[in-house]
Amino acid sequence: MSLHEGRRRGGLLLLLVVLAGLQIAAECRSTLCRPGFSEDVYHAVLPHIAEKGERLFRVRFVECGPKQPVTFESSRPHDLRIEADGVIYAARRLEGAEGSATPLVITASGATTNQLWETTIQLTHQVQSAADPQEGMKEIVFRRHSTDGQLERMKRDWVIPPINVPENSRGPFPQELVRIRSDNDKSRSLRYSVTGPGADQPPTSIFIINPISGELSVTKPLDREHIANFHLRAHAVDLNGNQVENPIDIVINVIDMNDNRPEFEHQTWNGTVSEGSKPGTFVMTVTSVDKDDPKTANGMLRYKILSQNPESPSSNMFTINNKTGGIITVAAGLDREKVPQYTLIIQATDMEGNPMYGLSNTATAVIRVTDINDNPPEFTAETFTGEVPENRVNIIVVNLTVTDKDQPNTPAWNAVYKITGGDSTGRFSVPTDPTTNEGLVTVVKPIDYETSRTYVLTVVATNEIALTRGIHSPRQSTATVSIRVTDVNESPYFEPNPKTIKLEEGMSPETTLIIFTANDPDRFMQQSIRYSKLSDPAHWLRIDPNNGRITTTAILDRESSYVKNSLYNATFLATDNGSPPASGTGTLQIFLLDINDNAPRVFPQETEVCEKPEPNAINITALDGDLNPNAGPFVFELTHRPADVRRNWTITRINGDYAQMSLKIGFLERGIYEIPIIITDSGNLPMSNTSYLRVKVCQCDVHGDCTDQQHIIAAGLGTGAIIAILLCIIILLILVLLFVVWMKRRDKERQAKQLLIDPEDDVRDNILKYDEEGGGEEDQDYDLSQLQQPDTLEPDAIKPVGIRRMDERPLHPEPQYPMRSAAPHPGDIGDFINEGLKAADNDPTAPPYDSLLVFDYEGSGSTAGSLSSLNSSSSGGDQDYDYLNDWGPRFRKLADMYGGCDD
């Protein structure tokens, strides 16, 4: 239909009606603006089937002034309900002509005023569905325009119903849907087109229009699950492209078909339920999804349980809510110990569960029955027995075994043992073995065989958590444990230990002090005890091995270093004759009472004063090994002899423990003086003693300190210390001297070893070994006349120091070697060599060389000519050296060198 516009002075009144998302508007103008509905009467078309909650159309309320809240009410709220925005929905499923039987009246009321506005909606039922065959091509006509220039008021809106196209249509394609026409096509040629998603926008080319006839067609099957509806806009233009009509909106709904099966979110669902649960206990919820329209029967699912495994104790232990998928229990008797797990096959069917037309799918629900504490632990026996030696702790006496049908290693299975009788002193405990769940009867306090020989315990076994209400513990949850104690040889013990006695010091030897005996706890064994001394630091005591009588062997001295705080500790051992023998120790503490047996002595024993009388005061006190009242207060006085003591010194008592001594004269010559002082203590029988105070008189500086260096010795270093320092210095010097002698001797031995030549260099086997080339060609300048005139050689004595070769014959004796036979031959060289051999063989100190000199050093400074002359024709090459071959293999190489050819 076409939109008709008219103009009038006044406001603009707009009416908009929407059917399933398609909005059709009508506009009008009036001279005066009055608040209210856009039209007094609306016309709307209802679909053949309207699902509950489906949006149908909308009414528009127009206000001229400030906006105020408006409340809408429907005259048929059970069929059609209206929301605050004016949109009308189906309140229930409407089929056929149910919705159009009676006109619908909508009332609007102001929230702040008492005004009421009403409008009537004439409802028309859509007879033809999208799936029905079309009796003729449906037309959509553009709204007509006014041609006289006057505004024309529209009585009501044209309502264009949506075009319904079923999904998955088999065609043939293209399939015609509707024809779009303009009233102007009678007077001129027009061209039609559609725009929007599905036409010229992605997905393109789904809908096409014949530009001349205006027939709108679909080109392929539609899929509602992909796109549920299309919003297109139709256009009409002339041949020049000028717009002839205002565009109209076309809504194409894709009608759902039941082409999708329900799909469970999980193929396997896991749930739990406690054993013993009452009927109606919620277990779990299974859900599935159907891609079809959930507002239609195609997407409405229903659930049911197909099977239950195992079918114990009933085949219908569970039920499922057919709409929500919630699984609950419907029968009692869930027992984990009998059936720990159930497996259910769940089926979901669409079409509201219609088994003939609906599509189905299945999933598995695994329901695990969780354990509760409905089985108490039960002992495997009513009485358990065990045996334990006395005085042993932390040992297991007996293992208590129980059975529990609940799930292992859970609080409902873990056993807790408690002793309820027979152990009033708390000597036993029963911890639980976490692996076996056994009760371990353990001794935690020593058991005395002489006190109790048997124990009968009552033990109760429970779980970590309480039993479920209504279940009582059987008799098997209590057991009796009989424990027999075996006797062992126990150690004797002293009572009390330690034992303290008080004695005066100075007690004479062979005095009996006390009888120190031990007790044997083994009353049922006839055993004897022998005693021995284990610790007696000062060796003052002796103990009788049979009766434990302790006597003294020396005088007890409180002032001994073995006495601490007037206490002397001695330890004794008591051993019985059991099998095996056992022993125990006891300590005797002797508290020694003090007697006046130590004379006082002066302190300090050494001091120093200045030559001049000021300051000359010396503070002294007394040391006494005794305790008060056998010590201070003391009396200090100077002896009468020698006479100069009282003439030079005076002593003044400060208090009972201190006195002050000072010079009486104005000057005393420097030196060391020993001043005798008589000190008397305050004992019941006072003891006196003459002590000598060593005083050094020295010259002092302005601070009153001695300037003499000798005060260092007097202050700290005594004679013994000085002697010890001197001995250390002497020992250090001796060690240094021994080290120097050893280094010199080692150096001589090293030089002697360097004179020895390697056996490979022995000239008896090799003529010469030139393994040191020295400085080069200048070393080859040798004087061969030395070989021809050996008598002209310089003796060793006239060689300058530092030129002697390291490989020359040493001067110290060497072991003698066997004599060689000399073979006389003519010639200067032969005589020289023979003389050298004789000298070497007859010299007992010569090293193992064939001559006195070894010519294997080619350094600089040699008086001999170059060795290269041995092969030169200018250095005696015309001589006959063949006679050297007769001297043996040692000289053949020399004969070859001298007698060889020029080549």
PDB file of C-alpha atoms in Angstrom, residues 617-775:
ATOM      1  CA  ALA A 617     100.440   5.847  99.413  1.00  0.00           C
ATOM      2  CA  ILE A 618     100.042   2.126  98.590  1.00  0.00           C
ATOM      3  CA  ASN A 619      96.721   0.379  99.204  1.00  0.00           C
ATOM      4  CA  ILE A 620      97.060  -3.254 100.267  1.00  0.00           C
ATOM      5  CA  THR A 621      94.702  -5.988 101.361  1.00  0.00           C
ATOM      6  CA  ALA A 622      94.956  -9.629 102.378  1.00  0.00           C
ATOM      7  CA  LEU A 623      94.054 -12.925 100.726  1.00  0.00           C
ATOM      8  CA  ASP A 624      92.790 -15.725 102.924  1.00  0.00           C
ATOM      9  CA  GLY A 625      91.617 -19.113 101.657  1.00  0.00           C
ATOM     10  CA  ASP A 626      89.209 -19.443 104.562  1.00  0.00           C
ATOM     11  CA  LEU A 627      85.712 -18.073 104.796  1.00  0.00           C
ATOM     12  CA  ASN A 628      84.294 -15.605 107.236  1.00  0.00           C
ATOM     13  CA  PRO A 629      84.577 -15.500 110.238  1.00  0.00           C
ATOM     14  CA  ASN A 630      87.949 -17.255 109.728  1.00  0.00           C
ATOM     15  CA  ALA A 631      89.137 -14.539 107.327  1.00  0.00           C
ATOM     16  CA  GLY A 632      88.729 -10.776 107.783  1.00  0.00           C
ATOM     17  CA  PRO A 633      88.824  -8.332 109.351  1.00  0.00           C
ATOM     18  CA  PHE A 634      92.624  -8.411 109.230  1.00  0.00           C
ATOM     19  CA  VAL A 635      95.306  -6.740 111.277  1.00  0.00           C
ATOM     20  CA  PHE A 636      98.281  -5.289 109.347  1.00  0.00           C
ATOM     21  CA  GLU A 637     101.615  -4.321 110.980  1.00  0.00           C
ATOM     22  CA  LEU A 638     105.268  -3.934 110.019  1.00  0.00           C
ATOM     23  CA  THR A 639     107.943  -6.192 111.460  1.00  0.00           C
ATOM     24  CA  HIS A 640     110.529  -4.776 113.842  1.00  0.00           C
ATOM     25  CA  ARG A 641     113.413  -6.154 111.877  1.00  0.00           C
ATOM     26  CA  PRO A 642     115.175  -4.947 109.909  1.00  0.00           C
ATOM     27  CA  ALA A 643     115.073  -1.628 111.653  1.00  0.00           C
ATOM     28  CA  ASP A 644     114.943   0.467 108.507  1.00  0.00           C
ATOM     29  CA  VAL A 645     111.490  -0.939 107.674  1.00  0.00           C
ATOM     30  CA  ARG A 646     109.729   0.971 110.404  1.00  0.00           C
ATOM     31  CA  ARG A 647     112.096   3.906 109.911  1.00  0.00           C
ATOM     32  CA  ASN A 648     111.252   4.302 106.230  1.00  0.00           C
ATOM     33  CA  TRP A 649     107.676   3.025 106.052  1.00  0.00           C
ATOM     34  CA  THR A 650     104.460   3.334 107.919  1.00  0.00           C
ATOM     35  CA  ILE A 651     101.191   1.363 107.597  1.00  0.00           C
ATOM     36  CA  THR A 652      97.725   2.694 108.364  1.00  0.00           C
ATOM     37  CA  ARG A 653      94.560   0.583 108.592  1.00  0.00           C
ATOM     38  CA  ILE A 654      91.728   1.841 106.449  1.00  0.00           C
ATOM     39  CA  ASN A 655      89.110  -0.792 107.368  1.00  0.00           C
ATOM     40  CA  GLY A 656      88.942  -4.442 108.280  1.00  0.00           C
ATOM     41  CA  ASP A 657      90.171  -5.608 104.880  1.00  0.00           C
ATOM     42  CA  TYR A 658      92.369  -2.750 103.611  1.00  0.00           C
ATOM     43  CA  ALA A 659      95.403  -0.840 104.822  1.00  0.00           C
ATOM     44  CA  GLN A 660      97.553   1.908 103.352  1.00  0.00           C
ATOM     45  CA  MET A 661     101.366   1.922 103.373  1.00  0.00           C
ATOM     46  CA  SER A 662     103.449   5.010 102.646  1.00  0.00           C
ATOM     47  CA  LEU A 663     106.963   6.444 102.981  1.00  0.00           C
ATOM     48  CA  LYS A 664     107.818   8.232 106.158  1.00  0.00           C
ATOM     49  CA  ILE A 665     110.927   9.941 104.827  1.00  0.00           C
ATOM     50  CA  GLY A 666     111.098  12.662 102.201  1.00  0.00           C
ATOM     51  CA  PHE A 667     113.302  10.773  99.756  1.00  0.00           C
ATOM     52  CA  LEU A 668     114.191   7.123  99.209  1.00  0.00           C
ATOM     53  CA  GLU A 669     116.871   5.996  96.829  1.00  0.00           C
ATOM     54  CA  ARG A 670     115.730   4.199  93.743  1.00  0.00           C
ATOM     55  CA  GLY A 671     115.688   0.412  93.947  1.00  0.00           C
ATOM     56  CA  ILE A 672     113.661  -2.620  94.855  1.00  0.00           C
ATOM     57  CA  TYR A 673     112.710  -3.189  98.465  1.00  0.00           C
ATOM     58  CA  GLU A 674     111.013  -6.174 100.087  1.00  0.00           C
ATOM     59  CA  ILE A 675     108.929  -5.042 103.065  1.00  0.00           C
ATOM     60  CA  PRO A 676     107.792  -7.704 105.566  1.00  0.00           C
ATOM     61  CA  ILE A 677     104.211  -7.271 106.776  1.00  0.00           C
ATOM     62  CA  ILE A 678     102.537  -9.279 109.514  1.00  0.00           C
ATOM     63  CA  ILE A 679      98.835 -10.056 108.754  1.00  0.00           C
ATOM     64  CA  THR A 680      96.527 -11.676 111.290  1.00  0.00           C
ATOM     65  CA  ASP A 681      93.030 -12.983 110.499  1.00  0.00           C
ATOM     66  CA  SER A 682      89.973 -13.067 112.791  1.00  0.00           C
ATOM     67  CA  GLY A 683      89.565 -16.815 113.280  1.00  0.00           C
ATOM     68  CA  ASN A 684      88.556 -18.380 116.578  1.00  0.00           C
ATOM     69  CA  LEU A 685      92.204 -19.310 116.827  1.00  0.00           C
ATOM     70  CA  PRO A 686      93.716 -16.439 114.821  1.00  0.00           C
ATOM     71  CA  MET A 687      96.471 -17.219 112.334  1.00  0.00           C
ATOM     72  CA  SER A 688      99.267 -14.817 111.479  1.00  0.00           C
ATOM     73  CA  ASN A 689     101.618 -14.768 108.568  1.00  0.00           C
ATOM     74  CA  THR A 690     104.534 -12.587 107.479  1.00  0.00           C
ATOM     75  CA  SER A 691     104.231 -11.634 103.836  1.00  0.00           C
ATOM     76  CA  TYR A 692     106.750  -9.672 101.821  1.00  0.00           C
ATOM     77  CA  LEU A 693     105.606  -6.772  99.683  1.00  0.00           C
ATOM     78  CA  ARG A 694     107.982  -6.105  96.776  1.00  0.00           C
ATOM     79  CA  VAL A 695     108.165  -2.338  96.286  1.00  0.00           C
ATOM     80  CA  LYS A 696     110.063  -0.631  93.505  1.00  0.00           C
ATOM     81  CA  VAL A 697     111.081   2.939  94.203  1.00  0.00           C
ATOM     82  CA  CYS A 698     111.613   4.849  90.982  1.00  0.00           C
ATOM     83  CA  GLN A 699     111.870   8.310  89.558  1.00  0.00           C
ATOM     84  CA  CYS A 700     108.454   9.556  88.444  1.00  0.00           C
ATOM     85  CA  ASP A 701     107.251  12.053  85.862  1.00  0.00           C
ATOM     86  CA  VAL A 702     104.749  14.834  86.414  1.00  0.00           C
ATOM     87  CA  HIS A 703     101.896  12.317  86.227  1.00  0.00           C
ATOM     88  CA  GLY A 704     103.342  10.143  88.974  1.00  0.00           C
ATOM     89  CA  ASP A 705     104.400   7.320  86.606  1.00  0.00           C
ATOM     90  CA  CYS A 706     107.820   5.694  86.767  1.00  0.00           C
ATOM     91  CA  THR A 707     110.183   6.736  84.026  1.00  0.00           C
ATOM     92  CA  ASP A 708     112.511   3.739  84.597  1.00  0.00           C
ATOM     93  CA  GLN A 709     112.473   1.080  81.892  1.00  0.00           C
ATOM     94  CA  GLN A 710     112.969  -1.551  84.519  1.00  0.00           C
ATOM     95  CA  HIS A 711     109.383  -1.114  85.681  1.00  0.00           C
ATOM     96  CA  ILE A 712     108.348  -3.124  82.670  1.00  0.00           C
ATOM     97  CA  ILE A 713     110.027  -6.204  84.127  1.00  0.00           C
ATOM     98  CA  ALA A 714     108.563  -5.528  87.534  1.00  0.00           C
ATOM     99  CA  ALA A 715     105.130  -4.977  86.074  1.00  0.00           C
ATOM    100  CA  GLY A 716     104.799  -8.027  83.867  1.00  0.00           C
ATOM    101  CA  LEU A 717     107.870 -10.083  82.866  1.00  0.00           C
ATOM    102  CA  GLY A 718     109.320 -12.313  85.523  1.00  0.00           C
ATOM    103  CA  THR A 719     112.575 -14.260  85.444  1.00  0.00           C
ATOM    104  CA  GLY A 720     110.933 -17.377  84.067  1.00  0.00           C
ATOM    105  CA  ALA A 721     109.425 -15.457  81.179  1.00  0.00           C
ATOM    106  CA  ILE A 722     112.749 -13.879  80.259  1.00  0.00           C
ATOM    107  CA  ILE A 723     114.516 -17.272  80.311  1.00  0.00           C
ATOM    108  CA  ALA A 724     111.810 -18.760  78.105  1.00  0.00           C
ATOM    109  CA  ILE A 725     112.211 -15.940  75.571  1.00  0.00           C
ATOM    110  CA  LEU A 726     115.996 -16.427  75.459  1.00  0.00           C
ATOM    111  CA  LEU A 727     115.627 -20.188  74.936  1.00  0.00           C
ATOM    112  CA  CYS A 728     113.292 -19.586  72.031  1.00  0.00           C
ATOM    113  CA  ILE A 729     115.764 -17.200  70.407  1.00  0.00           C
ATOM    114  CA  ILE A 730     118.638 -19.712  70.797  1.00  0.00           C
ATOM    115  CA  ILE A 731     116.584 -22.538  69.317  1.00  0.00           C
ATOM    116  CA  LEU A 732     115.619 -20.340  66.377  1.00  0.00           C
ATOM    117  CA  LEU A 733     119.276 -19.491  65.655  1.00  0.00           C
ATOM    118  CA  ILE A 734     120.258 -23.173  65.761  1.00  0.00           C
ATOM    119  CA  LEU A 735     117.557 -24.046  63.297  1.00  0.00           C
ATOM    120  CA  VAL A 736     118.691 -21.302  60.915  1.00  0.00           C
ATOM    121  CA  LEU A 737     122.308 -22.535  61.132  1.00  0.00           C
ATOM    122  CA  LEU A 738     121.319 -26.137  60.422  1.00  0.00           C
ATOM    123  CA  PHE A 739     119.302 -25.007  57.441  1.00  0.00           C
ATOM    124  CA  VAL A 740     122.268 -23.081  55.950  1.00  0.00           C
ATOM    125  CA  VAL A 741     124.601 -26.111  56.394  1.00  0.00           C
ATOM    126  CA  TRP A 742     122.057 -28.389  54.756  1.00  0.00           C
ATOM    127  CA  MET A 743     121.650 -26.029  51.774  1.00  0.00           C
ATOM    128  CA  LYS A 744     125.446 -25.879  51.222  1.00  0.00           C
ATOM    129  CA  ARG A 745     125.775 -29.622  51.333  1.00  0.00           C
ATOM    130  CA  ARG A 746     122.928 -30.035  48.925  1.00  0.00           C
ATOM    131  CA  ASP A 747     124.562 -27.541  46.522  1.00  0.00           C
ATOM    132  CA  LYS A 748     127.818 -29.548  46.527  1.00  0.00           C
ATOM    133  CA  GLU A 749     125.962 -32.769  45.776  1.00  0.00           C
ATOM    134  CA  ARG A 750     124.158 -31.073  42.895  1.00  0.00           C
ATOM    135  CA  GLN A 751     127.455 -29.807  41.416  1.00  0.00           C
ATOM    136  CA  ALA A 752     128.970 -33.257  41.670  1.00  0.00           C
ATOM    137  CA  LYS A 753     126.057 -34.807  39.809  1.00  0.00           C
ATOM    138  CA  GLN A 754     126.377 -32.223  37.031  1.00  0.00           C
ATOM    139  CA  LEU A 755     129.991 -33.318  36.389  1.00  0.00           C
ATOM    140  CA  LEU A 756     128.822 -36.770  35.420  1.00  0.00           C
ATOM    141  CA  ILE A 757     128.121 -37.180  31.699  1.00  0.00           C
ATOM    142  CA  ASP A 758     125.388 -39.362  30.351  1.00  0.00           C
ATOM    143  CA  PRO A 759     126.659 -42.843  29.477  1.00  0.00           C
ATOM    144  CA  GLU A 760     125.832 -42.158  25.861  1.00  0.00           C
ATOM    145  CA  ASP A 761     128.542 -39.453  25.857  1.00  0.00           C
ATOM    146  CA  ASP A 762     131.296 -41.824  27.113  1.00  0.00           C
ATOM    147  CA  VAL A 763     134.327 -41.424  24.824  1.00  0.00           C
ATOM    148  CA  ARG A 764     135.139 -45.074  25.260  1.00  0.00           C
ATOM    149  CA  ASP A 765     132.153 -45.893  23.081  1.00  0.00           C
ATOM    150  CA  ASN A 766     131.856 -42.677  21.079  1.00  0.00           C
ATOM    151  CA  ILE A 767     134.585 -40.384  19.897  1.00  0.00           C
ATOM    152  CA  LEU A 768     132.835 -37.118  20.735  1.00  0.00           C
ATOM    153  CA  LYS A 769     129.237 -36.033  21.102  1.00  0.00           C
ATOM    154  CA  TYR A 770     128.689 -32.504  19.918  1.00  0.00           C
ATOM    155  CA  ASP A 771     125.357 -31.773  21.494  1.00  0.00           C
ATOM    156  CA  GLU A 772     126.111 -28.171  22.294  1.00  0.00           C
ATOM    157  CA  GLU A 773     126.903 -25.870  19.400  1.00  0.00           C
ATOM    158  CA  GLY A 774     127.757 -22.803  21.433  1.00  0.00           C
ATOM    159  CA  GLY A 775     128.054 -19.548  19.629  1.00  0.00           C
TER     160      GLY A 775
END
